[in-house]
N, CA, C and O of each residue as an XYZ file, in Angstrom:
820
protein
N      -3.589     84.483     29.717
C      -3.607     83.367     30.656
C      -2.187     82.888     30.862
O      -1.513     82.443     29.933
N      -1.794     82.982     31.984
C      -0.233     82.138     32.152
C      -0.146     81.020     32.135
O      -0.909     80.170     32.596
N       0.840     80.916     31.575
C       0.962     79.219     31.381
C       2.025     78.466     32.426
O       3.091     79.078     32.499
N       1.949     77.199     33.295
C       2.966     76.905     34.346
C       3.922     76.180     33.544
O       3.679     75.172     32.880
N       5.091     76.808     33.667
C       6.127     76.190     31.885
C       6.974     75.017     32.988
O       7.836     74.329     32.441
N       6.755     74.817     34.365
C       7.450     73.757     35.224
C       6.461     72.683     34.592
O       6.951     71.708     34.022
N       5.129     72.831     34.674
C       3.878     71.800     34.775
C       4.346     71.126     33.278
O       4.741     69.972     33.113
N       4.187     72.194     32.221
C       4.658     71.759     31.075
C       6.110     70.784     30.642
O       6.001     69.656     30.160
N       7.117     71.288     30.847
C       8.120     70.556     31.196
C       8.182     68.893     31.563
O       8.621     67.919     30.951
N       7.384     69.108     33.132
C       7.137     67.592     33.267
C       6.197     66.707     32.568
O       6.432     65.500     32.515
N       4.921     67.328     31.908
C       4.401     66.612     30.770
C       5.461     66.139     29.902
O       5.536     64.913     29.812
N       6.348     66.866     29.201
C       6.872     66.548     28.003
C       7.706     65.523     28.325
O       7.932     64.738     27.404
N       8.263     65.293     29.446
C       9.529     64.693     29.805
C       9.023     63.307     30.054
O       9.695     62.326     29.736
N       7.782     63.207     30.650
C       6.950     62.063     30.775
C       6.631     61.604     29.199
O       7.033     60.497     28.840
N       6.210     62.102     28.653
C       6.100     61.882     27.169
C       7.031     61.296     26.484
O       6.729     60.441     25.653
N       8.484     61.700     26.744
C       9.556     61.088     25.894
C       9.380     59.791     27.013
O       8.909     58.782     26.489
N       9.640     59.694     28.239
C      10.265     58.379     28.758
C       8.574     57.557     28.485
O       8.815     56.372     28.719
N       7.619     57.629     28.250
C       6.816     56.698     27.815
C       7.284     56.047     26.069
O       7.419     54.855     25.792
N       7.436     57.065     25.229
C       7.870     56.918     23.998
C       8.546     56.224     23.835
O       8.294     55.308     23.051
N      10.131     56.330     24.702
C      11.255     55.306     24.512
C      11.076     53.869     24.941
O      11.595     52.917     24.358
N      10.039     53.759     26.365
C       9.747     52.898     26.370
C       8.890     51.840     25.712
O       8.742     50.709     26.175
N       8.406     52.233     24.736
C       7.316     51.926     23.725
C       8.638     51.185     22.222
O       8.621     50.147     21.560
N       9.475     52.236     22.260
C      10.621     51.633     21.216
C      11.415     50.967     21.531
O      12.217     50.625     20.663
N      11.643     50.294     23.355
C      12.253     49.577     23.359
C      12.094     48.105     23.670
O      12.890     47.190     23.882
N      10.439     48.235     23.608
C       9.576     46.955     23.359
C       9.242     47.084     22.180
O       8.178     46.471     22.098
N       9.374     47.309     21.655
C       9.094     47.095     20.023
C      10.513     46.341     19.395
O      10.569     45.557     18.447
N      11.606     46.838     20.232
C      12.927     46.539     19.350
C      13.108     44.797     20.308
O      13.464     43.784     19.708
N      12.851     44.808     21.484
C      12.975     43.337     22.075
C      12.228     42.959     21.461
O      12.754     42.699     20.379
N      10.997     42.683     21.444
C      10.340     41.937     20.292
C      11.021     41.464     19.053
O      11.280     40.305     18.730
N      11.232     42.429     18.503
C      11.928     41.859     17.220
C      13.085     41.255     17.195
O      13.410     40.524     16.260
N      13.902     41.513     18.308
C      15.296     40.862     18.799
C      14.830     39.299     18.895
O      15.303     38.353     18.264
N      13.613     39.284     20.003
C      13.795     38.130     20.557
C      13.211     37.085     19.141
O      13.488     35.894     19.288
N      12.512     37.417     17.942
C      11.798     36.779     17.238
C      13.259     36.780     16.147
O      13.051     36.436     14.983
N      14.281     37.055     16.434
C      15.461     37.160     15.731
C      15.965     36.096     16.200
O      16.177     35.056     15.576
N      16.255     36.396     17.743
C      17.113     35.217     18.072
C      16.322     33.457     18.150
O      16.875     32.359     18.209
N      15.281     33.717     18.127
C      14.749     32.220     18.176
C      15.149     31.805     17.199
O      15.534     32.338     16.158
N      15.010     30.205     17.726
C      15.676     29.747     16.524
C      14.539     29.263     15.533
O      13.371     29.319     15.919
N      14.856     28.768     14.214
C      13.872     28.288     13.175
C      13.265     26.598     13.484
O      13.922     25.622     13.845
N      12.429     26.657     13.319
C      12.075     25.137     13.578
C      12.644     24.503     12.440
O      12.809     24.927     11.296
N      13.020     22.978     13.169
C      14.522     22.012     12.326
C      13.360     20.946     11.544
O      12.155     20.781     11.734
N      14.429     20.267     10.498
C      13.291     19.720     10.031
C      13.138     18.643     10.559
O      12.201     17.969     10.129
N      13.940     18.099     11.622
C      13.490     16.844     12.024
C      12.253     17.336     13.084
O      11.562     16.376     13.424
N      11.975     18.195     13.476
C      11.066     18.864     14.330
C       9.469     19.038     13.491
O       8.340     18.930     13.970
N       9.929     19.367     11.976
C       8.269     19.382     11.770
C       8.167     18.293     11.105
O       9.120     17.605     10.740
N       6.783     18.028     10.868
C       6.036     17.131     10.645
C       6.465     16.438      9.183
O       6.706     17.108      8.179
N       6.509     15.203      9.234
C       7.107     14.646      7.638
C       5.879     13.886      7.048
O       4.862     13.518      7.635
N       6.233     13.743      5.723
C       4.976     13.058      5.044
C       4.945     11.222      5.355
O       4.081     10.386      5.089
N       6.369     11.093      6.061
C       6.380      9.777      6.807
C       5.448      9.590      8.161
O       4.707      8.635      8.389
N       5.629     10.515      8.833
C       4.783     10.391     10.149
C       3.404     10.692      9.489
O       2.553     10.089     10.142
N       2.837     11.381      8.457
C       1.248     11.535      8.814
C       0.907      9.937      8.272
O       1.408      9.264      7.371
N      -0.171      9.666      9.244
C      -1.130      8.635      8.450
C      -1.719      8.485      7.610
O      -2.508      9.350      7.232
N      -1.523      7.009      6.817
C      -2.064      6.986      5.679
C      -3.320      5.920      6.228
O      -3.744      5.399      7.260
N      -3.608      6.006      4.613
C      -5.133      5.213      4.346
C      -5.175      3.737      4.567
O      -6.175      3.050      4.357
N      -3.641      3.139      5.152
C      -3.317      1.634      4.820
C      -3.925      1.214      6.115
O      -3.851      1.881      7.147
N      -4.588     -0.043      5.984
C      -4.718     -0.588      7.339
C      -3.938     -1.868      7.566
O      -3.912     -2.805      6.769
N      -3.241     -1.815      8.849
C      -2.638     -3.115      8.894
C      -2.990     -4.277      9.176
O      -3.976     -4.238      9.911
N      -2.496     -5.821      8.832
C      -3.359     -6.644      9.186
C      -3.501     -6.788     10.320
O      -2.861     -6.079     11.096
N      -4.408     -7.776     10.792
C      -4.989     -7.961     12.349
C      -4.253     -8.793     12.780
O      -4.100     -9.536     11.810
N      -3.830     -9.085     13.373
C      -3.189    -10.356     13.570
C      -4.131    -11.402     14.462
O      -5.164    -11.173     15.092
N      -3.431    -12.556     14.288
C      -4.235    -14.091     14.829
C      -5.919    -13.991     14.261
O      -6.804    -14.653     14.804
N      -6.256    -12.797     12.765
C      -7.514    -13.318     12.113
C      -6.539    -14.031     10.851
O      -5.362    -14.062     10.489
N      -8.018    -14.627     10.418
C      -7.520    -15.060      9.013
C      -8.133    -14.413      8.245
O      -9.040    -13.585      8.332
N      -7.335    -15.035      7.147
C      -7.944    -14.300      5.302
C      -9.217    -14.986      5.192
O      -9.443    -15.994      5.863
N      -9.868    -14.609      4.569
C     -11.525    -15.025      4.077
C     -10.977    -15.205      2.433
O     -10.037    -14.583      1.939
N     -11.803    -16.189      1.770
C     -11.416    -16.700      0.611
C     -12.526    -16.351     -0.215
O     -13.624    -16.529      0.313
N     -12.518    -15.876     -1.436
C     -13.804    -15.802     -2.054
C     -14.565    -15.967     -3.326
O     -15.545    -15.407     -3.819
N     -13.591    -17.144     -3.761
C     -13.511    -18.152     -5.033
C     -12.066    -19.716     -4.605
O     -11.118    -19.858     -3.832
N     -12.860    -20.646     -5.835
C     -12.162    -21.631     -5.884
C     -10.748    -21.463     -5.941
O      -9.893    -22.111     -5.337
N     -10.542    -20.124     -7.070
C      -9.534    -19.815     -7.520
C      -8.507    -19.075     -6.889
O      -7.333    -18.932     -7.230
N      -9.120    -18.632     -5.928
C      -7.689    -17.428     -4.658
C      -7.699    -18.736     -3.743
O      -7.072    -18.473     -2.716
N      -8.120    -19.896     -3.732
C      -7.895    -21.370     -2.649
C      -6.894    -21.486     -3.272
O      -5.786    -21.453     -2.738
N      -7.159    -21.705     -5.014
C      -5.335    -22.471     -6.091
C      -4.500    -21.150     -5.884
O      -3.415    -21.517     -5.434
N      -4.511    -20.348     -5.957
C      -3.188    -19.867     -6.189
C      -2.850    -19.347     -4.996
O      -1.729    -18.840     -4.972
N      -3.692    -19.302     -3.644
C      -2.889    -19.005     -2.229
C      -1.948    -20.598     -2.189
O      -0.825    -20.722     -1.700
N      -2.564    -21.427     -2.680
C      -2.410    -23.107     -1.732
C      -1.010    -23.733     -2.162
O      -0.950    -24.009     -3.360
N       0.255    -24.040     -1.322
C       1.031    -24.762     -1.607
C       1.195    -25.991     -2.929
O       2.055    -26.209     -3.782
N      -0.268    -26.689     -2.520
C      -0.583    -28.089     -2.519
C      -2.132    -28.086     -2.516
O      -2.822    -27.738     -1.558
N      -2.534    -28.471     -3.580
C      -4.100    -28.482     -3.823
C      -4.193    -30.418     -4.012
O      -3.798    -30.898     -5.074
N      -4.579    -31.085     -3.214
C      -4.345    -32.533     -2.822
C      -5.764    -33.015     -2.915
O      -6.570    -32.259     -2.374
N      -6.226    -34.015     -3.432
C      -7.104    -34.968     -2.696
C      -6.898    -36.072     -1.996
O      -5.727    -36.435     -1.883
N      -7.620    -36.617     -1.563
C      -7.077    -37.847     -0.032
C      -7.644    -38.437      0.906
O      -8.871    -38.353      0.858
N      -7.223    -39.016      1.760
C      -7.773    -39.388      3.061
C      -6.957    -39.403      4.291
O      -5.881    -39.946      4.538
N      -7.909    -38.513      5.148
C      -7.444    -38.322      6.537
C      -7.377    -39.766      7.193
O      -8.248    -40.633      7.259
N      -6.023    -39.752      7.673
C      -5.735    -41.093      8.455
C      -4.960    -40.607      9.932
O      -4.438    -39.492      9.933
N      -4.912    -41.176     10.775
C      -4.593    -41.067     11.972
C      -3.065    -40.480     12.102
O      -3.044    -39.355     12.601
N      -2.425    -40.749     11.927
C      -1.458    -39.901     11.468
C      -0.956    -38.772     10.806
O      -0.036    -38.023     11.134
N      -1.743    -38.758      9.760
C      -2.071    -37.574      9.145
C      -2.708    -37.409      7.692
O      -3.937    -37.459      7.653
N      -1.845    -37.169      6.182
C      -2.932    -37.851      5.348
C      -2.452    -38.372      4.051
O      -1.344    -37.944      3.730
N      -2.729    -38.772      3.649
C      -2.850    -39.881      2.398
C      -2.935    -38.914      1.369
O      -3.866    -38.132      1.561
N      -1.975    -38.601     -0.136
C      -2.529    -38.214     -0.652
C      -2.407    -39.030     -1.978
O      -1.423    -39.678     -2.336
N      -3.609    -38.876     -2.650
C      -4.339    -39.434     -3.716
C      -3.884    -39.092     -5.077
O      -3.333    -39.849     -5.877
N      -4.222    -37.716     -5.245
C      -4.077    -37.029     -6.036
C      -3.443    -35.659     -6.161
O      -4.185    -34.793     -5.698
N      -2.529    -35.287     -6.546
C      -2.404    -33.687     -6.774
C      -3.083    -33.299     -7.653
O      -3.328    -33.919     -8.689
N      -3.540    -32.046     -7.305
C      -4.572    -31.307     -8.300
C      -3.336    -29.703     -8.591
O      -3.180    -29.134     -9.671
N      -2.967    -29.507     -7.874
C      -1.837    -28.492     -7.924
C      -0.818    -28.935     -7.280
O      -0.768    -30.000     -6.665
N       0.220    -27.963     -7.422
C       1.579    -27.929     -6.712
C       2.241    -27.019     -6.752
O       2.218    -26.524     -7.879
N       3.090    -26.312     -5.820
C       3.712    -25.526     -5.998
C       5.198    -25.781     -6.931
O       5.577    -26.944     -7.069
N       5.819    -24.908     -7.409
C       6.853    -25.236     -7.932
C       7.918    -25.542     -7.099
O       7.990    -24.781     -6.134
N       8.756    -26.389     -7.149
C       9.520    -27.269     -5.812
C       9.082    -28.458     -5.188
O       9.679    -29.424     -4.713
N       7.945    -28.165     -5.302
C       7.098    -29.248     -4.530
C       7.579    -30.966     -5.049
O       7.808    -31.485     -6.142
N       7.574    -31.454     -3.609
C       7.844    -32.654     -3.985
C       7.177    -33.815     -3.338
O       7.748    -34.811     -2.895
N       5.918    -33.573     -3.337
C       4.504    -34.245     -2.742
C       3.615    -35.170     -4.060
O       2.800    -34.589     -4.776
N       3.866    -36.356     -4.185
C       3.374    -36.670     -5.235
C       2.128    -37.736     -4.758
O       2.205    -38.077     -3.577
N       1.060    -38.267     -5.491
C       0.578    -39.190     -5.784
C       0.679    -40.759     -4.829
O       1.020    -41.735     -5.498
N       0.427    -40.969     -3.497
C       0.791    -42.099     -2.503
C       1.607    -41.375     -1.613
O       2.207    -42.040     -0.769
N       1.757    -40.155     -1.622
C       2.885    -39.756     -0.292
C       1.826    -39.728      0.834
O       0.638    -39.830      0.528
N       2.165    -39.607      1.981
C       1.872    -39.091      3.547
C       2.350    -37.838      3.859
O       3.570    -37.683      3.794
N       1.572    -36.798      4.221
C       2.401    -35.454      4.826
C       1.172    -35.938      6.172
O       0.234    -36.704      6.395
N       2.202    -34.597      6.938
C       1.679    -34.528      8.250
C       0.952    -33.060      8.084
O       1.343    -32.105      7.414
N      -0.223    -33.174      8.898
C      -1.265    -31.716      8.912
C      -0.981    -31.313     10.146
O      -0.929    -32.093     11.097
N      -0.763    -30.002     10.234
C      -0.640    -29.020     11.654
C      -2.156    -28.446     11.491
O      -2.918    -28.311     10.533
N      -2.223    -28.184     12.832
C      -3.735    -27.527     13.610
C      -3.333    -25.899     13.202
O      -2.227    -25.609     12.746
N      -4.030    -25.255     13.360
C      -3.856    -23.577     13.247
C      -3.124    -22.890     14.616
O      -3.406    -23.163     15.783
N      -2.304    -22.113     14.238
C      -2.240    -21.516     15.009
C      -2.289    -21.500     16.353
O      -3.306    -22.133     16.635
N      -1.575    -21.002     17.707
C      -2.376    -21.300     18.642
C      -2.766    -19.696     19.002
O      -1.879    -18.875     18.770
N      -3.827    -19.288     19.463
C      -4.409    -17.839     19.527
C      -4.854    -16.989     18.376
O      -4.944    -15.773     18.208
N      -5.153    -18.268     17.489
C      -5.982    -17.546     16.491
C      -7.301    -17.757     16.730
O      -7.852    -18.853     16.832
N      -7.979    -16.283     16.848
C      -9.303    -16.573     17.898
C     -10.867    -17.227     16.872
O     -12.041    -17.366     17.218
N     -10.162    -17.497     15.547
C     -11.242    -18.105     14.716
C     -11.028    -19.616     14.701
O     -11.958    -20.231     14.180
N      -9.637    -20.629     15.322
C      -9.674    -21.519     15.144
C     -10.375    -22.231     16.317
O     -10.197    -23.443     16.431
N     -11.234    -21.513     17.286
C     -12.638    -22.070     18.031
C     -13.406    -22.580     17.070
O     -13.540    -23.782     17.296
N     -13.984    -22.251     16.095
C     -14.858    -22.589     15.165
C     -14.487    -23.485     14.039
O     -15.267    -23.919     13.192
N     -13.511    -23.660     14.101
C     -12.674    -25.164     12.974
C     -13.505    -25.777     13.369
O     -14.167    -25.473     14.360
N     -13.694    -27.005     12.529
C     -13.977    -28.552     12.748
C     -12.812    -29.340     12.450
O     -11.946    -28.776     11.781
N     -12.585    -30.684     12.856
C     -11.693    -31.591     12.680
C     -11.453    -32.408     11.654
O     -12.321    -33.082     11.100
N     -10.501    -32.390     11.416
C     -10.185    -33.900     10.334
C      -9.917    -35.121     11.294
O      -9.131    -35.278     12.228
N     -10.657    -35.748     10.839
C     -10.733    -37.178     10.969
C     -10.610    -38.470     10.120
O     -11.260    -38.770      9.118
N      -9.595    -39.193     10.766
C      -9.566    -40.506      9.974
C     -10.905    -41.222      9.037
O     -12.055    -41.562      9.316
N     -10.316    -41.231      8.175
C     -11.555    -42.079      7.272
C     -11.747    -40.749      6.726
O     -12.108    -41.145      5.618
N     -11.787    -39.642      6.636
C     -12.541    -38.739      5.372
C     -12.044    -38.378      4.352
O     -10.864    -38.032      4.390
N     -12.626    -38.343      3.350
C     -12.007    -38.276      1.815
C     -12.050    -36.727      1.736
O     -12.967    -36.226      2.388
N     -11.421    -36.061      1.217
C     -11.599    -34.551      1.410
C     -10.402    -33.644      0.149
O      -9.427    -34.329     -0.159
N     -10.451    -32.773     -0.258
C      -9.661    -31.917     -0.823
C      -9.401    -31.009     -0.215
O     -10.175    -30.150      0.209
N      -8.080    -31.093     -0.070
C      -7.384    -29.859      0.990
C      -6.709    -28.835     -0.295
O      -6.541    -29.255     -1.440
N      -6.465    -27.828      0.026
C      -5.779    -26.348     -0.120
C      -4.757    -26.066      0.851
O      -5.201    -25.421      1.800
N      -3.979    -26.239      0.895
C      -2.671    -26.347      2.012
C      -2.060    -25.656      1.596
O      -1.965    -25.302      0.421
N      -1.269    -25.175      2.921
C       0.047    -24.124      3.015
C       1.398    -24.546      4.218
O       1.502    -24.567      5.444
N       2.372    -24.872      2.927
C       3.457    -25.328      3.819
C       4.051    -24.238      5.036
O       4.120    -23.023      5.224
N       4.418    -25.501      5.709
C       5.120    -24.503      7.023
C       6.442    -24.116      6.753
O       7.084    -24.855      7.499
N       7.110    -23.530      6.248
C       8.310    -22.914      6.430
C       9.587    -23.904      6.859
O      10.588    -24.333      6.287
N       8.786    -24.069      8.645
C      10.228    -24.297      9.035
C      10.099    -25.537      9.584
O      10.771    -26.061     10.473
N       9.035    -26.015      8.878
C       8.961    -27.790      9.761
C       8.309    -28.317      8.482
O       7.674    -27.547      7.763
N       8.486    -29.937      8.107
C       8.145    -30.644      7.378
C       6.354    -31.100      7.637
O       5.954    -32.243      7.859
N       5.410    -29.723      7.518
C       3.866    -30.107      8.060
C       3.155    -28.958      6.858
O       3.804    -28.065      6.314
N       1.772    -29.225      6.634
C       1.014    -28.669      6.252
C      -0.010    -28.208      6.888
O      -0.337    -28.868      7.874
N      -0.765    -27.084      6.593
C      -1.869    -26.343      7.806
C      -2.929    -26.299      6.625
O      -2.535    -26.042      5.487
N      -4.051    -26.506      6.839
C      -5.220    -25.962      5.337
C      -5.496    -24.521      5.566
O      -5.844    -24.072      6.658
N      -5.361    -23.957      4.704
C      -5.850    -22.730      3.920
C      -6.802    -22.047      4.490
O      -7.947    -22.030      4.038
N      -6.220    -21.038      6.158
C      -8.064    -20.395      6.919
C      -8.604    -21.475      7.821
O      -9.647    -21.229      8.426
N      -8.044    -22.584      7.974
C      -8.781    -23.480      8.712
C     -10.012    -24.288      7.357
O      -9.679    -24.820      6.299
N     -11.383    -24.106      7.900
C     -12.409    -24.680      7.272
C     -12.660    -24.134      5.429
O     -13.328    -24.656      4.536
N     -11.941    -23.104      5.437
C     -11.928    -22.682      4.017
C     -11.009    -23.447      2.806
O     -11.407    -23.499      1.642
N      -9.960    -23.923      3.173
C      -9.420    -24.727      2.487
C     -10.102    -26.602      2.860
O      -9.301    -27.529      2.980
N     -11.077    -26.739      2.939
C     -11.049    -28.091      3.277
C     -12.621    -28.444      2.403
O     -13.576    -27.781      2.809
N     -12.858    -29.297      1.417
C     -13.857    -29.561      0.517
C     -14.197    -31.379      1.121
O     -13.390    -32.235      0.757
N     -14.776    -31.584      1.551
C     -15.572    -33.436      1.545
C     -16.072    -33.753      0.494
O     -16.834    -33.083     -0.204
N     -15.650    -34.859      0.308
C     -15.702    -35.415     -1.147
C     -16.751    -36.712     -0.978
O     -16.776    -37.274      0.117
N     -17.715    -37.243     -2.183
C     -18.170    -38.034     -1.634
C     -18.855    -38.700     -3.189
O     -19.718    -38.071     -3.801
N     -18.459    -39.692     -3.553
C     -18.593    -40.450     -4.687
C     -17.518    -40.545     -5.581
O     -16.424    -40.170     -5.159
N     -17.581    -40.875     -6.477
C     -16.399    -41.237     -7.525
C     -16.021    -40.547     -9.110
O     -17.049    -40.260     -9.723
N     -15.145    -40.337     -9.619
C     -14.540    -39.812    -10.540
C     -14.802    -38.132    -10.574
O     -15.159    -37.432     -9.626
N     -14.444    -37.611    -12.298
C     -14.891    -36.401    -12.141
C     -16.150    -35.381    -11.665
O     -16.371    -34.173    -11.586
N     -16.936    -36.870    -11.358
C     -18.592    -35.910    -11.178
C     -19.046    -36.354     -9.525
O     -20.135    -36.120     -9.002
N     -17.703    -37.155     -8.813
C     -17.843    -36.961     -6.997
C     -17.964    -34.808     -6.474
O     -17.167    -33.877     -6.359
N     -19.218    -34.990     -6.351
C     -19.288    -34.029     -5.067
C     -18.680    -33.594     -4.292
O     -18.086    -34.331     -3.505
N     -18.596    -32.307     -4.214
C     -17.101    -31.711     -3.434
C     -17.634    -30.651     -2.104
O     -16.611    -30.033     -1.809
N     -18.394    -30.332     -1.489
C     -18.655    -29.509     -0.551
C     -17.966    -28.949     -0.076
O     -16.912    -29.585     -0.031
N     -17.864    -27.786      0.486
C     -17.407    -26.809      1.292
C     -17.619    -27.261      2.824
O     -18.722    -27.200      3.368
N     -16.264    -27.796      3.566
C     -16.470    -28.203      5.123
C     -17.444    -27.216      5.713
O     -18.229    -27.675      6.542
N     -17.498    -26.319      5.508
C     -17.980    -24.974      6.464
C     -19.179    -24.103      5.965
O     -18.784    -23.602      4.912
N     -20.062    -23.812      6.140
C     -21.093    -23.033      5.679
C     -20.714    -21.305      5.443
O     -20.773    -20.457      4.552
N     -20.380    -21.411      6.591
C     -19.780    -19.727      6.859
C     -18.577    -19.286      6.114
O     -18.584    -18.397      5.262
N     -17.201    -20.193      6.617
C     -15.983    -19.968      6.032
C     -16.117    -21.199      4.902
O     -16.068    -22.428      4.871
N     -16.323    -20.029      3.965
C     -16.027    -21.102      2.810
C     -17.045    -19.988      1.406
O     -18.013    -19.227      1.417
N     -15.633    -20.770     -0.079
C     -16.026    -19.664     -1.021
C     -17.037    -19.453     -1.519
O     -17.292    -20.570     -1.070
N     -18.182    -19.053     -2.163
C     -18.671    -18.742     -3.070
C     -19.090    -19.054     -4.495
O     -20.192    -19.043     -5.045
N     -17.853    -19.340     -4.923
C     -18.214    -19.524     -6.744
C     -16.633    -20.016     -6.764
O     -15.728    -19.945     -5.932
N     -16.749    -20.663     -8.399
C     -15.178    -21.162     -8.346
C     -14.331    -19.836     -9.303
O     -13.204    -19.455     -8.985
N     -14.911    -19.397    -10.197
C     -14.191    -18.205    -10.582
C     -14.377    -16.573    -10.142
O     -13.500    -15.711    -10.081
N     -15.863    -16.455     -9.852
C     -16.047    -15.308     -9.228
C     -16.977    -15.044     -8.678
O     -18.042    -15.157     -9.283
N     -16.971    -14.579     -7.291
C     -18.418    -14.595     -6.032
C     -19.586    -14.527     -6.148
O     -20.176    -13.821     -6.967
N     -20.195    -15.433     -5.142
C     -21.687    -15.142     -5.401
C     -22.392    -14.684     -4.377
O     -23.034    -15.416     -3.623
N     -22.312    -13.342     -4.277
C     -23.145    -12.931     -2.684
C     -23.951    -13.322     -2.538
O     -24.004    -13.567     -1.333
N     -25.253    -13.782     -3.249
C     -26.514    -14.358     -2.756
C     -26.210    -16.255     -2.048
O     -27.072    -16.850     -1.401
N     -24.971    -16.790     -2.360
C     -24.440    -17.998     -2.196
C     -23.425    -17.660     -0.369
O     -23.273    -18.595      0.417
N     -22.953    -16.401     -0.095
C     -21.865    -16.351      0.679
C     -22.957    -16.476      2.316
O     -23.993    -15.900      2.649
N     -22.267    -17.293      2.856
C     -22.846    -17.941      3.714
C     -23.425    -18.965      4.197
O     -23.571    -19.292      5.375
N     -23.873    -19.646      2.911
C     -24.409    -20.701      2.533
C     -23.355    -22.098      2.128
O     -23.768    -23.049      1.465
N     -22.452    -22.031      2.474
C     -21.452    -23.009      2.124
C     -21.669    -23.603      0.076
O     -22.763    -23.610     -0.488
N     -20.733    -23.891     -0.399
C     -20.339    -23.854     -1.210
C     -20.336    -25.521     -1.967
O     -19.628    -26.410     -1.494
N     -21.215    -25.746     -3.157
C     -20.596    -27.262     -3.622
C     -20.686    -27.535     -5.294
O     -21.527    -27.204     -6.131
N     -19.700    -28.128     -5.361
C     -19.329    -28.050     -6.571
C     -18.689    -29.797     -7.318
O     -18.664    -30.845     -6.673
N     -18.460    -29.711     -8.075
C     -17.804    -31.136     -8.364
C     -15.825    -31.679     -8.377
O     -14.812    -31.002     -8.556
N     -15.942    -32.545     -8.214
C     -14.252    -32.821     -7.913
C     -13.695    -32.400     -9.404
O     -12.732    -31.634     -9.385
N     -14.120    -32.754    -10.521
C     -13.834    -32.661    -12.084
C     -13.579    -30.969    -12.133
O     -12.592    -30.646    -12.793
N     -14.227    -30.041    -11.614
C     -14.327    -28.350    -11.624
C     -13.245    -28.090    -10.659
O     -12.542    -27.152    -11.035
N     -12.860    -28.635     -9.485
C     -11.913    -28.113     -8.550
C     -10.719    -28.618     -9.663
O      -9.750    -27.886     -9.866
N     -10.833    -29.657    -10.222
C      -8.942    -29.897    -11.443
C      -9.350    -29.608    -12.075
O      -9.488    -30.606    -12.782
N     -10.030    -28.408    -12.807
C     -10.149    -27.264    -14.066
C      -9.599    -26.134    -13.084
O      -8.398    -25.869    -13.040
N     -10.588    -25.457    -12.267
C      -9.506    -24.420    -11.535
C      -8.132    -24.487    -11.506
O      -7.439    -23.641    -12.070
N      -7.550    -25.687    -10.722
C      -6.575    -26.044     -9.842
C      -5.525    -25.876    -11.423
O      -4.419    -25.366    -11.243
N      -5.854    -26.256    -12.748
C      -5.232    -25.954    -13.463
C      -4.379    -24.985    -14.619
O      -3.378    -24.944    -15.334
N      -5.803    -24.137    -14.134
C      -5.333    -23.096    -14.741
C      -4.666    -22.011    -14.356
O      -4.565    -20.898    -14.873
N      -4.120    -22.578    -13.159
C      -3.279    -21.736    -12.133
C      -1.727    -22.283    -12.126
O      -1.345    -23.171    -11.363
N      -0.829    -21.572    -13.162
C       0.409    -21.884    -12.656
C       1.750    -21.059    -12.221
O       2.732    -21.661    -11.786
């Protein structure tokens, strides 16, 4: 059988220029995965950018309180007194912060909450004439006091010496127990005696 050695020829020749072309995509490839560059490290991902588990606070909510005792040791000024038109009378210190220079017959002035804190809709007011135990937190940058959460720092008082009645202004906002919570109590507003709020208030210094 003869063989056409032209026919052959051009097979083979086709053969190499497919071949080379096969090795010279193989070699760009590897060129080009040469020349890229390496990813930088400000480019990948840091253990700063991933998210963590922290949540931040909310802002314009408040803290929820959930003993006598996180009222004493958040509170500037743990006071008893009377709301007067001006502002209030105080009676008694039951706490103080260290510095503090609020004693026994002074007057401070009370600031309202916040403005756009969307829980101080639901405050109630102080009013002249009420005997009450506040939990206060000084202002920083002005000579005023704010109570503690709004209705959570604020107790109505109502009779005399250590065994006057102390209520919780608020049903909702307001603690629990004086050393440690009582879920079957949370919601239910909170009452206790004036003599138990200066045992807490003291053992906090």
């Amino acid at each position: 059988m003869a063989v056409d050695l032209r026919r052959t020829r051009s097979l083979m020749a086709a053969a190499a220029v497919l071949a080379a072309a096969a090795l010279s995509a193989c070699g760009g490839a590897d060129a080009d995965q040469a020349a890229a560059p390496a990813p930088s490290s400000a480019a990948a991902p840091t253990s700063a950018a991933t998210p963590t588990s922290a949540v931040p606070p909310i802002k314009g909510k408040l803290r929820g309180y959930g003993t006598v005792r996180q009222l004493s040791e958040a509170a500037d000024l743990v006071a008893r007194g009377e709301v007067e038109a001006a502002g209030f009378r105080v009676d008694e210190v039951l706490r103080a912060a260290t510095g503090s220079t609020v004693r026994a017959g002074a007057r401070i002035t009370l600031a309202s909450l916040p403005s756009g804190v969307p829980d101080s809709a639901h405050m109630s007011t102080l009013e002249a004439g009420q005997v009450v135990v506040l939990y206060l937190a000084k202002d920083p940058t002005a000579p005023t006091f704010r109570t503690l959460s709004g209705d959570f720092g604020v107790f109505d008082v109502s009779g005399a010496g250590a065994e006057a009645v102390a209520v919780t202004r608020s049903q909702a906002m307001a603690v629990s127990g004086l050393l440690t919570e009582d879920p079957a109590a949370s919601g239910h507003g909170f009452r206790t005696t004036l003599g138990q709020l200066r045992a807490v208030a003291a053992q906090v210094r």
